[in-house]
Short mmCIF file of N, CA and C in Angstrom, two decimals:
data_model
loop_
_atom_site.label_atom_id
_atom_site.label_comp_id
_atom_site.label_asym_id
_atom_site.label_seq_id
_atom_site.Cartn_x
_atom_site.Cartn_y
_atom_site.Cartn_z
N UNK C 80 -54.92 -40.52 29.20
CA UNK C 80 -55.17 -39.94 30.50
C UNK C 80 -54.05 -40.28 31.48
N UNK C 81 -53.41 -41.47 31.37
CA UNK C 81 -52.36 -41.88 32.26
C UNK C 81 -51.36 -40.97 31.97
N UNK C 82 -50.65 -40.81 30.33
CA UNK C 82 -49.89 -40.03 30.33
C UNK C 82 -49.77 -38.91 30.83
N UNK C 83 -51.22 -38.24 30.89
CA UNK C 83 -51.65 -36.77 31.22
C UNK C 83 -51.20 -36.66 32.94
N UNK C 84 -51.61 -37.79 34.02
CA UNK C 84 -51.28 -37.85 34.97
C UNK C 84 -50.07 -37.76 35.61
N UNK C 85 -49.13 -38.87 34.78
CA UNK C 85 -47.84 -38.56 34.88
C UNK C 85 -46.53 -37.68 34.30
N UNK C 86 -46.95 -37.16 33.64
CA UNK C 86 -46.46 -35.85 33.17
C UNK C 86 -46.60 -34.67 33.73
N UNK C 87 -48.36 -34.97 34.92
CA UNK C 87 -48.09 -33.63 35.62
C UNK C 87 -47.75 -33.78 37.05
N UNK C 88 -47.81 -35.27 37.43
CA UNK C 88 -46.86 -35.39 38.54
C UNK C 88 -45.19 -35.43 38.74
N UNK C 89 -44.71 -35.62 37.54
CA UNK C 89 -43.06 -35.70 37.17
C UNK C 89 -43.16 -33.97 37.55
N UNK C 90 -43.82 -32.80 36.64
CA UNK C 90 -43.63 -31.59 36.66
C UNK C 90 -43.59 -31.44 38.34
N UNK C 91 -44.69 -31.88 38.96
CA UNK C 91 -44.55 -31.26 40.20
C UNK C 91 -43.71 -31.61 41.41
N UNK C 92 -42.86 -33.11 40.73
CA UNK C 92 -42.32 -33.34 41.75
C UNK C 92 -40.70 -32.46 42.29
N UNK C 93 -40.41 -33.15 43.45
CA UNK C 93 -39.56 -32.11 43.65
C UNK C 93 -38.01 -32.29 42.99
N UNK C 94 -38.01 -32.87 42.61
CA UNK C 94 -36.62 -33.27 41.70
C UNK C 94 -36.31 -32.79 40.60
N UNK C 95 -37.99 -32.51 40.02
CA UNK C 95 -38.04 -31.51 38.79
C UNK C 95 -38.04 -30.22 39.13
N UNK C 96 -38.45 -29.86 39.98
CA UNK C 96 -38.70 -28.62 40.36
C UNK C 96 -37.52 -27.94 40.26
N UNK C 97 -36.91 -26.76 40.10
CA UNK C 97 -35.65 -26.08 40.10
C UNK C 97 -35.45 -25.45 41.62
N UNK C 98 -34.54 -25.65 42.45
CA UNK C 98 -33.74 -25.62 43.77
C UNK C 98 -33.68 -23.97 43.71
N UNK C 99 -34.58 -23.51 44.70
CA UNK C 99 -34.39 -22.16 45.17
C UNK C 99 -33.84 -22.10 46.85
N UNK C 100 -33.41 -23.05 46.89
CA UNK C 100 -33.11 -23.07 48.84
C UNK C 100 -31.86 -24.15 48.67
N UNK C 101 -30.97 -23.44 50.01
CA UNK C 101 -29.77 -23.85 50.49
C UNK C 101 -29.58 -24.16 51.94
N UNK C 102 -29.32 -25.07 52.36
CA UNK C 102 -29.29 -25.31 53.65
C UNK C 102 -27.77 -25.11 54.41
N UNK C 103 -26.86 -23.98 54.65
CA UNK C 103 -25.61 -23.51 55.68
C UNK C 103 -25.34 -23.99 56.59
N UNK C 104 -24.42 -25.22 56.52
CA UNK C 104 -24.24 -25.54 57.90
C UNK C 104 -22.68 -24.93 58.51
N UNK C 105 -22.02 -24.66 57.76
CA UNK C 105 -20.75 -23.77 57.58
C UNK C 105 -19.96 -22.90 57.14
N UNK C 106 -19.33 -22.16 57.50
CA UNK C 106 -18.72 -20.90 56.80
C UNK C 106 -16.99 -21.09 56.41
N UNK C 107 -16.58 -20.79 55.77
CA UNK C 107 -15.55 -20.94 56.03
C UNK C 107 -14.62 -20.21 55.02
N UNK C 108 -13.49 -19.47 55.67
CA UNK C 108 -12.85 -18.59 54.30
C UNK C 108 -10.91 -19.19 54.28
N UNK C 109 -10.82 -19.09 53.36
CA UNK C 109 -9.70 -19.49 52.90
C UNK C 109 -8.80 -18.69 52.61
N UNK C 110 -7.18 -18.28 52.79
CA UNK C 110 -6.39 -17.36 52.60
C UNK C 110 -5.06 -18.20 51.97
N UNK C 111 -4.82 -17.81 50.77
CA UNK C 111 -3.59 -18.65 49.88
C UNK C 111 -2.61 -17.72 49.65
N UNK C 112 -1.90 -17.65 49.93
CA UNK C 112 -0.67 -16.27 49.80
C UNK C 112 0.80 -17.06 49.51
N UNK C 113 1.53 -16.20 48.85
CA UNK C 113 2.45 -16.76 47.87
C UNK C 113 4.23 -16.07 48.51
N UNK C 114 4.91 -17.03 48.74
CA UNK C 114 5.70 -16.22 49.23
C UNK C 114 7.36 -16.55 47.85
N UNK C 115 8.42 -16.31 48.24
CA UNK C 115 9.92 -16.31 47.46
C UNK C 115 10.13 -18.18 47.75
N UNK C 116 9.43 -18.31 49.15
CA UNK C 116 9.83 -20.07 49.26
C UNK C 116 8.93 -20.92 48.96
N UNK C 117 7.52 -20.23 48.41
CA UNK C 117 6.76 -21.13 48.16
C UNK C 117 5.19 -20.49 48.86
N UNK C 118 4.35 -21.50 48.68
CA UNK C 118 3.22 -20.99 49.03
C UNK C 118 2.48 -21.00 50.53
N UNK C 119 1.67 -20.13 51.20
CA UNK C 119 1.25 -20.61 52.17
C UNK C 119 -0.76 -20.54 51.92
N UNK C 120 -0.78 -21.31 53.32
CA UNK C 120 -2.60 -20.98 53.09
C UNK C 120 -3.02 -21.27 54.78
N UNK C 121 -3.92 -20.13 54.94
CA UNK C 121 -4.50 -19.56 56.14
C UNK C 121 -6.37 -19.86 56.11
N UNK C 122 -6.79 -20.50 57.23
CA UNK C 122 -8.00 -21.15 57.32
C UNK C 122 -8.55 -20.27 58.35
N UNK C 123 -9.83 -20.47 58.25
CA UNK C 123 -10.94 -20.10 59.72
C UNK C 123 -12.11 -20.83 59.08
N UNK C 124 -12.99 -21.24 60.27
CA UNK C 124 -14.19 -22.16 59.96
C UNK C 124 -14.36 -22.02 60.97
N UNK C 125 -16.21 -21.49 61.01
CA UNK C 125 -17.49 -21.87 61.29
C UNK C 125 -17.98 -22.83 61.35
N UNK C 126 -18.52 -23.86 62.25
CA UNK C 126 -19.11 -25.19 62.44
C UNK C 126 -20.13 -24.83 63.38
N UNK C 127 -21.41 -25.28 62.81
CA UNK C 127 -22.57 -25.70 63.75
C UNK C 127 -23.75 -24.11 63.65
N UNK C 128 -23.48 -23.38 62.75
CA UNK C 128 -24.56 -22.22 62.79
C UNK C 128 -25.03 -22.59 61.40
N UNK C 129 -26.21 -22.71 61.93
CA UNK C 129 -27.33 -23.28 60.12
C UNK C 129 -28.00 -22.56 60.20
N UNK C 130 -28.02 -22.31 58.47
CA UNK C 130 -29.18 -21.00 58.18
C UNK C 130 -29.37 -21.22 56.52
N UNK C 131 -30.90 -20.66 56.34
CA UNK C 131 -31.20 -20.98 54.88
C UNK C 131 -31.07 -19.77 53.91
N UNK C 132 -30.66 -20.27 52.81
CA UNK C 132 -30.72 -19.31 51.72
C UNK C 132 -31.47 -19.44 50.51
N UNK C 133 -32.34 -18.56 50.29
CA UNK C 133 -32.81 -18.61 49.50
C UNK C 133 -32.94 -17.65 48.03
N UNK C 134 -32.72 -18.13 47.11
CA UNK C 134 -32.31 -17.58 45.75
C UNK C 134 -33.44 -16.66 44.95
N UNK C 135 -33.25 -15.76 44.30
CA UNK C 135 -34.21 -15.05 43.50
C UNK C 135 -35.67 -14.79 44.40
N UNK C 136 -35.65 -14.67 45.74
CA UNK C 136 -36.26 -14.72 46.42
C UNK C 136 -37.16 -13.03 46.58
N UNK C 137 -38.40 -12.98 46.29
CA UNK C 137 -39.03 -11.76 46.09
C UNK C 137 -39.21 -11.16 47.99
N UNK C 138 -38.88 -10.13 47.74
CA UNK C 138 -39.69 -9.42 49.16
C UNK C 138 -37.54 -9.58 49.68
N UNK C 139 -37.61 -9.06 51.06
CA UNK C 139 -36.34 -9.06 51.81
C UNK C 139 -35.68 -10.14 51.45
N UNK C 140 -33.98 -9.78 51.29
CA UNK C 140 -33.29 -10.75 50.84
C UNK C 140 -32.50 -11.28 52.27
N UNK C 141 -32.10 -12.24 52.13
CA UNK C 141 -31.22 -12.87 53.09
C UNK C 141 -29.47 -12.12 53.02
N UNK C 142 -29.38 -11.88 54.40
CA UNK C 142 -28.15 -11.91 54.73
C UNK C 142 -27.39 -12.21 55.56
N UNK C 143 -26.05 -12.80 55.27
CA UNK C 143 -25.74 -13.72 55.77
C UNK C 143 -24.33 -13.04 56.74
N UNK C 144 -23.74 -12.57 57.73
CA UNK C 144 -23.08 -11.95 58.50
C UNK C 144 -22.08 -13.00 59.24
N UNK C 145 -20.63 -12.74 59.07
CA UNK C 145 -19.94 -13.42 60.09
C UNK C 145 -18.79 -12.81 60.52
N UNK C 146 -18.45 -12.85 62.03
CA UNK C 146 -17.14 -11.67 62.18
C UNK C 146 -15.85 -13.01 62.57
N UNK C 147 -14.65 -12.90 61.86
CA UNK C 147 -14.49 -13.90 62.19
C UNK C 147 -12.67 -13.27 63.32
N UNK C 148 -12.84 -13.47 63.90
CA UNK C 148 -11.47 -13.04 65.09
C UNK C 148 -10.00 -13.44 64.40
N UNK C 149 -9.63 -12.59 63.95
CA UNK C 149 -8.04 -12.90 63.16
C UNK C 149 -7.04 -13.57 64.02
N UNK C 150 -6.75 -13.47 65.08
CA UNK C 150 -5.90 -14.13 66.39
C UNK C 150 -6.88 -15.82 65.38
N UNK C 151 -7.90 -15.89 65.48
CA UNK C 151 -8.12 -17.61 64.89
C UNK C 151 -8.05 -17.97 63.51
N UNK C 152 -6.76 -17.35 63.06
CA UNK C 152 -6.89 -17.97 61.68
C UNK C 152 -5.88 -19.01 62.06
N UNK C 153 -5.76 -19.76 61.25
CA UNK C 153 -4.72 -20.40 61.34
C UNK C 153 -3.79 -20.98 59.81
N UNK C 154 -2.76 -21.00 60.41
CA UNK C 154 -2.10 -21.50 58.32
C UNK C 154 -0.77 -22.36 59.10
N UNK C 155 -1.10 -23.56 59.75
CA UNK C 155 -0.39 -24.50 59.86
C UNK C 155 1.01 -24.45 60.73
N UNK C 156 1.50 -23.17 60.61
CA UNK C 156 2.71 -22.85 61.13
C UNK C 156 2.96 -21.87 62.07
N UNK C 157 3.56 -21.97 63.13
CA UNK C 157 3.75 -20.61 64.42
C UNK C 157 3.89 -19.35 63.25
N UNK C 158 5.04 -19.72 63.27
CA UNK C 158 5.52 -18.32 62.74
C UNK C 158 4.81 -18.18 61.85
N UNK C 159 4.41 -18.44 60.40
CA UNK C 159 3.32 -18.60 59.79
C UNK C 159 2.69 -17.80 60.27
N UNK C 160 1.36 -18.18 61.04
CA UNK C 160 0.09 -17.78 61.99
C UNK C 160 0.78 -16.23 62.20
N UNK C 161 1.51 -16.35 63.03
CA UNK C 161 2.44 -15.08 63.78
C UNK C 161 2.73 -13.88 62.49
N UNK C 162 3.27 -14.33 61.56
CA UNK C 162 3.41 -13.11 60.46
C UNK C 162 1.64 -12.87 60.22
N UNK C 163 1.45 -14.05 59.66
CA UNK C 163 -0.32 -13.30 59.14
C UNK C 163 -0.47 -12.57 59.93
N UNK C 164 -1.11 -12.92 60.96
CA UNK C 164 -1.57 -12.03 62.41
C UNK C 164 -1.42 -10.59 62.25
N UNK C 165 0.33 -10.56 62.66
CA UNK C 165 0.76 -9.40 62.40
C UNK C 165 0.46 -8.50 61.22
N UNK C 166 0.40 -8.92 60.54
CA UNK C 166 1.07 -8.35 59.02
C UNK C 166 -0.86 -7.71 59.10
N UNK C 167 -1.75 -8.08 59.36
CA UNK C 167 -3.48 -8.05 59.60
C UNK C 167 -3.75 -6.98 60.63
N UNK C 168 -2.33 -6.86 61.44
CA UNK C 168 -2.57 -5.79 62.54
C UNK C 168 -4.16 -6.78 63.32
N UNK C 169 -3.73 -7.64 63.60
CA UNK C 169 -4.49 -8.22 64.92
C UNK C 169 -5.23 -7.78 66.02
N UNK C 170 -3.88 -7.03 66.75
CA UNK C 170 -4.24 -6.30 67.95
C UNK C 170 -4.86 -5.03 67.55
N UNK C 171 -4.83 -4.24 66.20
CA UNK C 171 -5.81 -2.85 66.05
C UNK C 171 -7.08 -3.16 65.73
N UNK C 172 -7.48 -4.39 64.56
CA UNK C 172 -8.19 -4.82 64.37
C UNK C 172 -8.69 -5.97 64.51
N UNK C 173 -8.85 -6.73 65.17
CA UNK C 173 -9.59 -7.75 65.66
C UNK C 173 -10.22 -8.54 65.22
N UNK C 174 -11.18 -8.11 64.36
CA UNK C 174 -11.96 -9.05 63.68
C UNK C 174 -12.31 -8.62 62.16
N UNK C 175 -12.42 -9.61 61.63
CA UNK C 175 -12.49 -9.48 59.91
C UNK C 175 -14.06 -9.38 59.81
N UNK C 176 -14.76 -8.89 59.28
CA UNK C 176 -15.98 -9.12 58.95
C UNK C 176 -16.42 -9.99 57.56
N UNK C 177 -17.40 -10.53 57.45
CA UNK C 177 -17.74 -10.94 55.61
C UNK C 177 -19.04 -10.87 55.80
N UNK C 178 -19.57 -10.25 54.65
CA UNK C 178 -21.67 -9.78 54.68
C UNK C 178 -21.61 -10.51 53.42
N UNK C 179 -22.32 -11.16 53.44
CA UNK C 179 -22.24 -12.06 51.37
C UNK C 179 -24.10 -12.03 52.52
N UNK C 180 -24.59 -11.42 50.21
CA UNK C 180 -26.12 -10.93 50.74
C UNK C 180 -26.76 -10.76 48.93
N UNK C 181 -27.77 -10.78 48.67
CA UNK C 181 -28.24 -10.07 47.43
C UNK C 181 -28.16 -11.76 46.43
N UNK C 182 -28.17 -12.77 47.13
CA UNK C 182 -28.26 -14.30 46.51
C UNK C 182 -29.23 -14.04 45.34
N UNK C 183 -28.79 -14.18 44.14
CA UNK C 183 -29.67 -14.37 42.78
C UNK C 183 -29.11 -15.76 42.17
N UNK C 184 -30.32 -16.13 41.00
CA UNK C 184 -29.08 -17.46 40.31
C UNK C 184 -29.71 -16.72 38.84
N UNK C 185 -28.76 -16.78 38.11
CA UNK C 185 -28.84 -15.71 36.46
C UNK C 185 -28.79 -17.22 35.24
N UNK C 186 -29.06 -17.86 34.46
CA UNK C 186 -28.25 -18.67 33.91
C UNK C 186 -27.94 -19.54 34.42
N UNK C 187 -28.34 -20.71 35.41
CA UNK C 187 -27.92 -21.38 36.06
C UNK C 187 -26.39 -21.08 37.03
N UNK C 188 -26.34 -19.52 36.83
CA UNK C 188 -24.90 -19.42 37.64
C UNK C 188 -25.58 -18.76 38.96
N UNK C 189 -24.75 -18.99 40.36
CA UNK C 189 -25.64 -17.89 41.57
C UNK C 189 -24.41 -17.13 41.44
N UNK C 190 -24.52 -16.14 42.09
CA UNK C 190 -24.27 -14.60 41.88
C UNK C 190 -24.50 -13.84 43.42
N UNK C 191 -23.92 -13.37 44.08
CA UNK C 191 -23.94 -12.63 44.96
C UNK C 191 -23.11 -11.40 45.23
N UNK C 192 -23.33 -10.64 46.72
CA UNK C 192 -22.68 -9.42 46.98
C UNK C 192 -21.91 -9.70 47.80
N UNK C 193 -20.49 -9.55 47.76
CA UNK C 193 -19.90 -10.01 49.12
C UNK C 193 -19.03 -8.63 49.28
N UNK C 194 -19.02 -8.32 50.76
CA UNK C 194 -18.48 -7.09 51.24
C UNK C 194 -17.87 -7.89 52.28
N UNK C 195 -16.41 -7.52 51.91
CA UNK C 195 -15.36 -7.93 53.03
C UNK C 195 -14.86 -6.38 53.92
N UNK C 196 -14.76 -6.57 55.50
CA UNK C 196 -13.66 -5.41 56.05
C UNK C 196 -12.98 -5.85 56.86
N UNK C 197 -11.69 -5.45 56.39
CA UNK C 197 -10.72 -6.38 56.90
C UNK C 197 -9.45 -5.01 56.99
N UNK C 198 -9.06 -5.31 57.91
CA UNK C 198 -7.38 -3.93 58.63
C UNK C 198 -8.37 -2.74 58.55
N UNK C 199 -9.73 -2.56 58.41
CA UNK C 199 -10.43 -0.90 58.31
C UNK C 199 -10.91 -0.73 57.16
N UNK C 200 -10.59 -1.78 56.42
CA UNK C 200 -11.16 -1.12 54.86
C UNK C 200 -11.99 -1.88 54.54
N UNK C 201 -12.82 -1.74 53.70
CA UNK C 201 -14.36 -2.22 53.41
C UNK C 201 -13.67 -2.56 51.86
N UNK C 202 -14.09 -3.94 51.68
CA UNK C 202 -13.98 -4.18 49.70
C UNK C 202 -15.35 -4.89 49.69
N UNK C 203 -15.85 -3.97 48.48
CA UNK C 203 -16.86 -4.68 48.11
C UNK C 203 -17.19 -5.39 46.29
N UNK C 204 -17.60 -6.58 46.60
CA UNK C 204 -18.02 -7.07 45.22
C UNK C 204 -19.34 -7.88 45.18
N UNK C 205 -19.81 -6.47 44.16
CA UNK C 205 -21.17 -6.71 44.17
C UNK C 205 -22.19 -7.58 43.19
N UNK C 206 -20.71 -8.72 42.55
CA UNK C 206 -21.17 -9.44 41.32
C UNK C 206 -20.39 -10.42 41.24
N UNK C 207 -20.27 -10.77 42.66
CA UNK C 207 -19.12 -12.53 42.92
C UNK C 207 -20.21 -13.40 42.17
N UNK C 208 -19.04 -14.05 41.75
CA UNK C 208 -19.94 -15.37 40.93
C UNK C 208 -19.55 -16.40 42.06
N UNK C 209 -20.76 -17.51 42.41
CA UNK C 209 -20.28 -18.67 43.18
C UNK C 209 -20.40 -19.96 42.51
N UNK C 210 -19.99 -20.54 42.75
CA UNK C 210 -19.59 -21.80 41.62
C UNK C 210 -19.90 -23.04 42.87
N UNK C 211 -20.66 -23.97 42.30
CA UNK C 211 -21.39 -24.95 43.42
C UNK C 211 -20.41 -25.72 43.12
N UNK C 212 -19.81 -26.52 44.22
CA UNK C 212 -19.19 -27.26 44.38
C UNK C 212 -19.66 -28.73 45.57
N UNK C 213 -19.10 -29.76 45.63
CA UNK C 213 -20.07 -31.15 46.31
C UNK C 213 -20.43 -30.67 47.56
N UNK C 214 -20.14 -29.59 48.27
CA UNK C 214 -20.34 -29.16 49.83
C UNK C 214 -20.86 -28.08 50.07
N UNK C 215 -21.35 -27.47 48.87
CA UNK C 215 -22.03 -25.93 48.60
C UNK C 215 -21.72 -25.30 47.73
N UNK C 216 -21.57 -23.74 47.93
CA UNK C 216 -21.04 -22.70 47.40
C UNK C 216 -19.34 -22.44 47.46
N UNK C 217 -18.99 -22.06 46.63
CA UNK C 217 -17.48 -21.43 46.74
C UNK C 217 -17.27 -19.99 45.62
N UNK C 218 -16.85 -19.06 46.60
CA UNK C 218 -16.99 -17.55 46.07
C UNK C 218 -15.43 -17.34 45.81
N UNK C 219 -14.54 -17.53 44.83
CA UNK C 219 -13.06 -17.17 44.68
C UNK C 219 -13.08 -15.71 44.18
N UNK C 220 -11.46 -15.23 44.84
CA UNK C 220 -11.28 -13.83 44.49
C UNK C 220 -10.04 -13.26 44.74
N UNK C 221 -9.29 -12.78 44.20
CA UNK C 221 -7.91 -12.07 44.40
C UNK C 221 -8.08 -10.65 45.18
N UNK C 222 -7.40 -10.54 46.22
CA UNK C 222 -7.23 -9.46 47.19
C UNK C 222 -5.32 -8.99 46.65
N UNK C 223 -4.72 -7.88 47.04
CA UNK C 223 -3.63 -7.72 47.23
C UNK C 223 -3.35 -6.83 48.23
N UNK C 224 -2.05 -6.72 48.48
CA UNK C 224 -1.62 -5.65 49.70
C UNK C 224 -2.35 -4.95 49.71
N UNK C 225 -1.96 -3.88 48.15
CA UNK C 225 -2.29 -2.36 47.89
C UNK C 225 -3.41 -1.89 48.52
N UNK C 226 -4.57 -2.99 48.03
CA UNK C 226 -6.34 -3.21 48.20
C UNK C 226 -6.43 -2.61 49.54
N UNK C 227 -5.64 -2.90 50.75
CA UNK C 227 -5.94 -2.95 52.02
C UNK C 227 -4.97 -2.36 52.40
N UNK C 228 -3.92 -1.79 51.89
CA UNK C 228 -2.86 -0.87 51.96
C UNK C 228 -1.85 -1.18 53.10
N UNK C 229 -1.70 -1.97 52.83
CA UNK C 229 -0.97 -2.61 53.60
C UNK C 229 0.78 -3.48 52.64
N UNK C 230 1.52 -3.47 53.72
CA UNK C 230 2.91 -3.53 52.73
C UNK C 230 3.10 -5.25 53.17
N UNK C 231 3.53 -5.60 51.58
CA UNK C 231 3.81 -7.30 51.82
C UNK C 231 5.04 -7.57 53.24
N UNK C 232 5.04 -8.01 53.83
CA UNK C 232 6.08 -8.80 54.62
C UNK C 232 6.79 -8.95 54.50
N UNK C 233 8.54 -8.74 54.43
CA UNK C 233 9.38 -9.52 53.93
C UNK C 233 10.35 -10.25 55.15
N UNK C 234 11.39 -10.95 55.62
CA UNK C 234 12.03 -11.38 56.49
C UNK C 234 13.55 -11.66 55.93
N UNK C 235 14.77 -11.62 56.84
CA UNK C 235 15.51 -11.83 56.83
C UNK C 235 16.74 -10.85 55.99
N UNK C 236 16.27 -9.52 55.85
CA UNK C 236 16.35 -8.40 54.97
C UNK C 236 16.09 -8.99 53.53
N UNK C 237 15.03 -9.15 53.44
CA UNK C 237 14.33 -9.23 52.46
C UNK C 237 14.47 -10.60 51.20
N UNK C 238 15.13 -11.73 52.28
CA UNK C 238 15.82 -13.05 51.42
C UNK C 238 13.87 -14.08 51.13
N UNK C 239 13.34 -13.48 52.36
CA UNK C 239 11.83 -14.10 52.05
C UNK C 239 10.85 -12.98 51.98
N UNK C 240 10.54 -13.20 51.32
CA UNK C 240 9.34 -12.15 50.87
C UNK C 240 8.10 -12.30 50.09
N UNK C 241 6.67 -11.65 50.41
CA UNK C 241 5.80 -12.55 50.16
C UNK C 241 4.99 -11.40 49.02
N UNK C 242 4.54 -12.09 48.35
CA UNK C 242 4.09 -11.77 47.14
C UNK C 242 2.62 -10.85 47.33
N UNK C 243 2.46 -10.08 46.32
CA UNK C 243 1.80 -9.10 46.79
C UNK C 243 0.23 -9.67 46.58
N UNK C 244 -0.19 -10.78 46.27
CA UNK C 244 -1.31 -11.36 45.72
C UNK C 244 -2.04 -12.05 46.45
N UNK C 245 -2.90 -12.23 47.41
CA UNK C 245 -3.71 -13.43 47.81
C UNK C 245 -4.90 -13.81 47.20
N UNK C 246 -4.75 -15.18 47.63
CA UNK C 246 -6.36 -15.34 47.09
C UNK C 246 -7.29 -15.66 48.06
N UNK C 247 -8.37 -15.42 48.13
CA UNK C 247 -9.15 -15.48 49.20
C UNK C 247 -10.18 -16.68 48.43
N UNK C 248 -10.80 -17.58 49.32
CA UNK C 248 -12.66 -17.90 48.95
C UNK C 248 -13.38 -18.47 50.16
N UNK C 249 -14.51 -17.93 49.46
CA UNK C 249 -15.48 -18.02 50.73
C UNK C 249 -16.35 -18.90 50.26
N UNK C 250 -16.63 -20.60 51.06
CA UNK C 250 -17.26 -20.93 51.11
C UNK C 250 -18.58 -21.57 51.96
N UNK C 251 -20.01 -21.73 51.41
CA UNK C 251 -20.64 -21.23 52.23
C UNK C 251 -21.50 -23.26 51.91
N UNK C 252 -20.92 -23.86 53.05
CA UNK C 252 -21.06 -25.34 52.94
C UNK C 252 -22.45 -25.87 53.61
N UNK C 253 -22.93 -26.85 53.07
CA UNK C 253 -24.06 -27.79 53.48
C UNK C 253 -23.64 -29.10 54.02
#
């Protein structure tokens, strides 16, 4: 009978239980772009908006919305900052959007929809894999010029020039 007891309190406790909820305390997307001198990487972060997510969740799904103002990215360097900016068309477009929505976990993997619009164009992927990492979620993904039609950068008639590849990830931290 003891065994019987504790076997069905281990089941119910919450440690056993399998984790359908996430607690957001940050957003934050990452921009890694590759240039002729080497690499650069462009930040923005969200601090202090918490919100829950919840996984395989029946009835309305959660979605999660953030517009984030391109003038605030930042990647360490004036000029740096100053080409991204530009090169993003800043002043036409303003703000980047990211909708990550449709949270499932398949296989112990979670799985979501993330729709980026960014210079006017809408990319959507409707089968990002997110990979948990010690601070949450992290959604990786390769963007390029073409994607957003937009032409790589080059400077100095063309002695620096930046590679047509970024990588983007979005992570969504506790």
């Amino acid at each position: 009978m003891h065994i019987l007891i504790l076997w069905i309190s281990l089941i119910f406790s919450p440690g056993f239980q399998e984790r359908n909820q996430l607690i957001i305390t940050k957003q934050k997307v990452l921009v890694q772009g590759y240039t002729s001198l080497g690499k650069f990487n462009c930040d923005f972060e969200i601090l202090g908006k918490v919100d829950t997510l919840n996984f395989n969740s029946r009835g309305t799904q959660k979605i999660m919305e953030f517009q984030i103002p391109v003038k605030n990215f930042s990647c360490g360097n004036f000029l740096i900052t100053s080409d991204f900016r530009s090169t993003l068309k800043a002043d036409e477009y303003p703000y980047a959007k990211v909708v990550v929505k449709n949270f499932r976990e398949k296989s112990g993997k979670i799985f979501c929809h993330l729709s980026v619009n960014l210079v006017g164009k809408r990319l959507e992927f409707p089968d990002l894999m997110l990979e948990k990492v010690p601070d949450g979620l992290s959604g990786k993904l390769i963007l390029n010029f073409q994607m957003l039609e937009l032409t790589p950068p080059n400077k100095f008639g063309g002695l620096v020039s930046v590679e047509d590849q970024l990588d983007l990830e979005v992570v969504l931290g506790i």
